[in-house]
């Protein structure tokens, strides 16, 4: 064998044992209810459990794990530089049980005459949940949309007037009626409705790539659908409209249909998320 052939074989062996890998970093706890922000090379292709995930021009992407996500997920990032496969372990979280009494019976079991209205509003909400906005506003730091004591946390099992219901998919801030509500991050308003049956005054803000915030029970709405808002910009006022026992601001977040815990997006909150007794400031 010539020296050149030996050298070529050695190079080939090196390539075989150490294939090039895509650069990828993940920010945020990998756990149930978390939205994790990834950064890779622009132009990379990303899949989560085989489903394609958008990547922004700057290389940012978002992946979310809902409250009841199983223990594993596979993230594959393929870039011109190579492919990286990450087998993610989704840490389980413990959820509170929250018993709420004093809710008007019509909100626990809606009367038949409200069913049409509820269906109409469901269609409106579905249509306002974009999955493919090519922006990465979600990659910036989030702030609380209202200030005050935390009165409800993400993931609690809810019991309304003694009847078990869906978990609480958001965080509640007990701010007084009329207190300001601001955009928690940049985005585009996709829905601004003053009077929804369950949510009362409701705003959706699209933060890009299927990540969006929903603010509920508002007494006033100061923005319109299609409007661009920046973090900290006033969007309305706290209220107790819809299915609420008193004034508070409910902030929920979704990623492509998965409910995630908004409190994890705010600086200084640990991996357990906001706890009752904390103050949103
Ligand atoms: Zn709530």
Tab-separated table of C-alpha atoms and ligand atoms in Angstrom:
chain	number	residue	atom	x	y	z
A	1	UNK	CA	0.000	0.000	0.000
A	2	UNK	CA	1.357	3.474	-0.862
A	3	UNK	CA	1.758	6.105	1.819
A	4	UNK	CA	-0.935	8.179	0.126
A	5	UNK	CA	-3.426	5.277	0.301
A	6	UNK	CA	-2.646	4.779	4.014
A	7	UNK	CA	-3.225	8.487	4.637
A	8	UNK	CA	-6.536	8.384	2.731
A	9	UNK	CA	-7.675	5.382	4.796
A	10	UNK	CA	-6.744	7.148	8.035
A	11	UNK	CA	-8.787	10.211	7.023
A	12	UNK	CA	-11.744	8.024	6.096
A	13	UNK	CA	-11.544	6.259	9.481
A	14	UNK	CA	-11.517	9.612	11.267
A	15	UNK	CA	-14.595	10.754	9.396
A	16	UNK	CA	-16.321	7.479	10.237
A	17	UNK	CA	-15.729	7.756	13.999
A	18	UNK	CA	-16.254	11.513	14.289
A	19	UNK	CA	-18.912	12.672	11.844
A	20	UNK	CA	-19.511	16.421	11.736
A	21	UNK	CA	-22.298	17.575	14.057
A	22	UNK	CA	-24.702	20.471	13.798
A	23	UNK	CA	-24.227	23.239	16.361
A	24	UNK	CA	-27.277	23.330	18.660
A	25	UNK	CA	-27.910	24.891	22.065
A	26	UNK	CA	-31.111	24.687	24.129
A	27	UNK	CA	-32.301	27.287	26.668
A	28	UNK	CA	-34.825	26.537	29.414
A	29	UNK	CA	-35.624	23.487	31.555
A	30	UNK	CA	-36.484	20.337	29.556
A	31	UNK	CA	-39.580	19.322	31.521
A	32	UNK	CA	-43.359	18.983	31.335
A	33	UNK	CA	-44.987	22.320	30.547
A	34	UNK	CA	-41.790	23.944	29.244
A	35	UNK	CA	-41.141	25.890	26.083
A	36	UNK	CA	-37.487	25.347	25.188
A	37	UNK	CA	-35.696	27.820	22.904
A	38	UNK	CA	-33.133	26.328	20.531
A	39	UNK	CA	-30.391	27.997	18.525
A	40	UNK	CA	-28.641	26.420	15.579
A	41	UNK	CA	-27.163	27.439	12.248
A	42	UNK	CA	-29.476	29.372	9.930
A	43	UNK	CA	-30.737	27.030	7.233
A	44	UNK	CA	-30.681	23.941	9.492
A	45	UNK	CA	-33.624	21.529	9.413
A	46	UNK	CA	-35.102	20.567	12.784
A	47	UNK	CA	-37.562	17.818	13.691
A	48	UNK	CA	-39.099	16.897	17.043
A	49	UNK	CA	-40.312	13.288	17.127
A	50	UNK	CA	-40.312	13.320	13.335
A	51	UNK	CA	-42.407	16.512	13.051
A	52	UNK	CA	-40.795	19.414	11.239
A	53	UNK	CA	-40.086	22.524	13.358
A	54	UNK	CA	-39.506	25.998	11.885
A	55	UNK	CA	-36.082	27.645	12.152
A	56	UNK	CA	-35.787	31.427	11.889
A	57	UNK	CA	-33.371	33.363	9.678
A	58	UNK	CA	-31.187	33.827	12.782
A	59	UNK	CA	-31.282	30.093	13.598
A	60	UNK	CA	-33.774	30.196	16.505
A	61	UNK	CA	-36.473	27.576	16.989
A	62	UNK	CA	-38.986	26.669	19.717
A	63	UNK	CA	-40.083	23.272	21.015
A	64	UNK	CA	-42.776	22.765	23.648
A	65	UNK	CA	-43.770	19.955	25.991
A	66	UNK	CA	-47.297	20.004	27.333
A	67	UNK	CA	-48.351	19.284	30.914
A	68	UNK	CA	-48.808	15.548	30.351
A	69	UNK	CA	-45.915	14.931	27.936
A	70	UNK	CA	-44.250	11.496	28.202
A	71	UNK	CA	-40.664	11.012	29.451
A	72	UNK	CA	-38.843	11.184	26.098
A	73	UNK	CA	-38.611	13.174	22.867
A	74	UNK	CA	-36.128	13.040	19.991
A	75	UNK	CA	-34.745	16.247	18.522
A	76	UNK	CA	-32.841	16.022	15.225
A	77	UNK	CA	-30.981	19.044	13.836
A	78	UNK	CA	-29.538	18.675	10.323
A	79	UNK	CA	-27.357	21.467	8.960
A	80	UNK	CA	-24.825	21.671	6.129
A	81	UNK	CA	-22.184	21.032	8.842
A	82	UNK	CA	-23.698	17.717	9.945
A	83	UNK	CA	-26.500	16.182	11.968
A	84	UNK	CA	-27.064	16.208	15.723
A	85	UNK	CA	-29.566	13.895	17.419
A	86	UNK	CA	-30.574	14.673	20.989
A	87	UNK	CA	-32.622	12.166	22.960
A	88	UNK	CA	-34.305	14.488	25.431
A	89	UNK	CA	-35.483	13.343	28.862
A	90	UNK	CA	-38.631	15.292	29.768
A	91	UNK	CA	-38.575	15.761	33.547
A	92	UNK	CA	-41.950	15.163	35.231
A	93	UNK	CA	-43.482	17.879	37.439
A	94	UNK	CA	-45.836	17.647	40.405
A	95	UNK	CA	-49.157	19.448	39.942
A	96	UNK	CA	-51.349	21.173	42.539
A	97	UNK	CA	-55.014	20.471	43.061
A	98	UNK	CA	-57.053	23.678	43.159
A	99	UNK	CA	-60.620	23.670	44.399
A	100	UNK	CA	-62.655	26.692	43.352
A	101	UNK	CA	-66.172	27.333	44.600
A	102	UNK	CA	-68.585	30.150	43.931
A	103	UNK	CA	-68.403	29.897	40.126
A	104	UNK	CA	-71.742	30.695	38.476
A	105	UNK	CA	-73.241	27.265	37.537
A	106	UNK	CA	-73.568	28.320	33.851
A	107	UNK	CA	-69.760	28.306	33.557
A	108	UNK	CA	-69.401	24.837	35.106
A	109	UNK	CA	-72.100	23.285	32.920
A	110	UNK	CA	-72.974	25.715	30.095
A	111	UNK	CA	-76.719	25.923	29.386
A	112	UNK	CA	-77.926	24.570	26.005
A	113	UNK	CA	-78.711	28.065	24.662
A	114	UNK	CA	-75.017	29.004	25.019
A	115	UNK	CA	-73.690	25.969	23.096
A	116	UNK	CA	-73.922	27.687	19.668
A	117	UNK	CA	-72.091	30.732	20.976
A	118	UNK	CA	-69.360	28.596	22.562
A	119	UNK	CA	-68.887	26.677	19.273
A	120	UNK	CA	-68.691	29.940	17.301
A	121	UNK	CA	-66.062	31.288	19.685
A	122	UNK	CA	-64.066	28.046	19.502
A	123	UNK	CA	-63.903	28.420	15.697
A	124	UNK	CA	-62.790	32.049	16.077
A	125	UNK	CA	-59.993	31.006	18.441
A	126	UNK	CA	-58.863	28.136	16.190
A	127	UNK	CA	-58.634	30.473	13.200
A	128	UNK	CA	-56.571	32.971	15.210
A	129	UNK	CA	-53.873	30.443	16.193
A	130	UNK	CA	-51.240	30.747	13.469
A	131	UNK	CA	-48.597	28.017	13.362
A	132	UNK	CA	-46.224	29.373	10.768
A	133	UNK	CA	-45.327	33.019	11.422
A	134	UNK	CA	-41.692	33.244	10.325
A	135	UNK	CA	-40.490	35.349	13.296
A	136	UNK	CA	-38.488	34.588	16.448
A	137	UNK	CA	-39.862	37.121	18.936
A	138	UNK	CA	-40.244	34.206	21.402
A	139	UNK	CA	-36.432	34.047	21.716
A	140	UNK	CA	-36.281	37.358	23.642
A	141	UNK	CA	-36.797	37.726	27.397
A	142	UNK	CA	-40.447	37.750	28.585
A	143	UNK	CA	-41.879	39.983	31.331
A	144	UNK	CA	-45.026	39.638	33.456
A	145	UNK	CA	-48.019	41.172	31.640
A	146	UNK	CA	-49.434	42.323	35.012
A	147	UNK	CA	-48.005	42.867	38.480
A	148	UNK	CA	-49.390	41.374	41.704
A	149	UNK	CA	-49.605	38.206	43.811
A	150	UNK	CA	-49.693	34.872	41.966
A	151	UNK	CA	-53.133	33.378	42.709
A	152	UNK	CA	-53.132	30.403	40.321
A	153	UNK	CA	-50.310	28.339	38.810
A	154	UNK	CA	-49.911	26.324	35.619
A	155	UNK	CA	-51.031	22.699	35.595
A	156	UNK	CA	-53.264	22.613	38.690
A	157	UNK	CA	-56.016	20.034	38.590
A	158	UNK	CA	-59.168	22.182	38.837
A	159	UNK	CA	-62.278	21.308	40.769
A	160	UNK	CA	-65.118	23.750	40.038
A	161	UNK	CA	-67.927	23.757	42.606
A	162	UNK	CA	-66.871	20.199	43.487
A	163	UNK	CA	-66.684	18.881	39.886
A	164	UNK	CA	-63.303	17.887	38.372
A	165	UNK	CA	-62.481	19.899	35.217
A	166	UNK	CA	-59.541	20.519	32.853
A	167	UNK	CA	-56.196	21.522	34.373
A	168	UNK	CA	-55.372	25.212	34.672
A	169	UNK	CA	-53.364	26.067	31.557
A	170	UNK	CA	-51.911	29.377	32.630
A	171	UNK	CA	-50.799	31.550	35.504
A	172	UNK	CA	-53.090	33.986	37.345
A	173	UNK	CA	-51.993	37.344	38.723
A	174	UNK	CA	-54.407	38.861	41.256
A	175	UNK	CA	-54.242	42.447	40.030
A	176	UNK	CA	-57.168	44.819	40.638
A	177	UNK	CA	-59.723	45.711	37.980
A	178	UNK	CA	-58.368	48.435	35.707
A	179	UNK	CA	-54.674	47.668	36.401
A	180	UNK	CA	-52.567	47.719	33.216
A	181	UNK	CA	-51.917	44.626	31.094
A	182	UNK	CA	-48.839	44.835	28.852
A	183	UNK	CA	-47.421	42.641	26.093
A	184	UNK	CA	-45.078	40.062	27.743
A	185	UNK	CA	-42.927	39.967	24.577
A	186	UNK	CA	-42.997	41.344	21.044
A	187	UNK	CA	-45.553	39.946	18.637
A	188	UNK	CA	-48.613	40.475	16.481
A	189	UNK	CA	-52.107	40.632	17.982
A	190	UNK	CA	-54.144	37.845	16.358
A	191	UNK	CA	-57.337	38.129	18.395
A	192	UNK	CA	-58.766	41.011	20.423
A	193	UNK	CA	-62.294	40.156	21.598
A	194	UNK	CA	-63.999	41.991	24.467
A	195	UNK	CA	-66.672	39.417	25.352
A	196	UNK	CA	-65.974	35.689	25.026
A	197	UNK	CA	-68.186	33.310	27.037
A	198	UNK	CA	-65.403	31.647	29.076
A	199	UNK	CA	-62.474	34.038	28.625
A	200	UNK	CA	-64.301	37.393	28.762
A	201	UNK	CA	-61.985	40.027	27.252
A	202	UNK	CA	-59.404	37.950	25.361
A	203	UNK	CA	-56.185	38.813	23.499
A	204	UNK	CA	-53.891	36.485	21.531
A	205	UNK	CA	-50.345	37.656	20.803
A	206	UNK	CA	-48.394	35.673	18.194
A	207	UNK	CA	-44.681	35.508	19.160
A	208	UNK	CA	-43.709	33.568	16.005
A	209	UNK	CA	-43.470	29.901	14.925
A	210	UNK	CA	-46.724	28.909	16.636
A	211	UNK	CA	-45.783	30.354	20.053
A	212	UNK	CA	-48.481	32.627	21.415
A	213	UNK	CA	-49.773	34.223	24.602
A	214	UNK	CA	-53.391	34.553	25.607
A	215	UNK	CA	-54.541	37.101	28.181
A	216	UNK	CA	-58.048	36.574	29.602
A	217	UNK	CA	-60.805	38.199	31.680
A	218	UNK	CA	-59.767	41.707	30.628
A	219	UNK	CA	-62.059	44.653	31.386
A	220	UNK	CA	-60.666	46.715	28.510
A	221	UNK	CA	-58.801	45.978	25.273
A	222	UNK	CA	-56.574	48.662	23.747
A	223	UNK	CA	-55.279	46.803	20.655
A	224	UNK	CA	-56.664	45.412	17.402
A	225	UNK	CA	-56.045	42.166	15.530
A	226	UNK	CA	-53.135	42.563	13.106
A	227	UNK	CA	-51.375	45.182	15.237
A	228	UNK	CA	-47.669	44.723	16.091
A	229	UNK	CA	-46.896	45.169	19.799
A	230	UNK	CA	-43.579	45.425	21.610
A	231	UNK	CA	-42.682	44.019	25.021
A	232	UNK	CA	-44.070	46.247	27.791
A	233	UNK	CA	-46.553	48.031	25.543
A	234	UNK	CA	-49.983	48.477	27.129
A	235	UNK	CA	-52.628	46.227	25.561
A	236	UNK	CA	-55.549	46.677	27.981
A	237	UNK	CA	-56.735	46.420	31.577
A	238	UNK	CA	-57.321	43.663	34.147
A	239	UNK	CA	-60.883	42.549	34.776
A	240	UNK	CA	-63.064	39.714	35.969
A	241	UNK	CA	-65.024	39.060	32.765
A	242	UNK	CA	-66.057	35.546	31.608
A	243	UNK	CA	-65.521	32.548	33.909
A	244	UNK	CA	-63.761	34.339	36.764
A	245	UNK	CA	-64.621	34.651	40.447
A	246	UNK	CA	-62.939	38.066	40.717
A	247	UNK	CA	-60.549	40.406	38.900
A	248	UNK	CA	-57.287	38.790	37.844
A	249	UNK	CA	-55.139	38.459	34.761
A	250	UNK	CA	-54.865	34.949	33.316
A	251	UNK	CA	-51.811	34.461	31.080
A	252	UNK	CA	-51.645	31.275	29.049
A	253	UNK	CA	-49.108	30.220	26.405
A	254	UNK	CA	-49.236	27.665	23.623
A	255	UNK	CA	-46.768	26.174	21.162
A	256	UNK	CA	-48.512	24.556	18.194
A	257	UNK	CA	-51.397	23.397	20.379
A	258	UNK	CA	-49.298	22.312	23.398
A	259	UNK	CA	-50.048	24.292	26.560
A	260	UNK	CA	-46.857	25.530	28.206
A	261	UNK	CA	-46.164	27.379	31.462
A	262	UNK	CA	-45.670	31.117	30.799
A	263	UNK	CA	-44.005	31.704	34.180
A	264	UNK	CA	-40.974	29.652	33.021
A	265	UNK	CA	-40.342	32.328	30.363
A	266	UNK	CA	-39.895	35.118	32.936
A	267	UNK	CA	-36.419	35.802	34.364
A	268	UNK	CA	-35.751	34.550	37.892
A	269	UNK	CA	-38.398	31.793	37.995
A	270	UNK	CA	-36.905	28.354	38.761
A	271	UNK	CA	-37.707	25.126	36.906
A	272	UNK	CA	-40.729	24.517	39.176
A	273	UNK	CA	-42.461	27.586	37.772
A	274	UNK	CA	-44.319	30.291	39.684
A	275	UNK	CA	-45.765	29.282	43.082
A	276	UNK	CA	-48.763	30.747	44.932
A	277	UNK	CA	-47.494	33.412	47.304
A	278	UNK	CA	-44.916	34.703	44.824
A	279	UNK	CA	-45.368	38.160	43.400
A	280	UNK	CA	-45.283	38.959	39.692
A	281	UNK	CA	-43.224	42.129	39.333
B	1	LIG	ZN1	-56.362	31.375	35.156
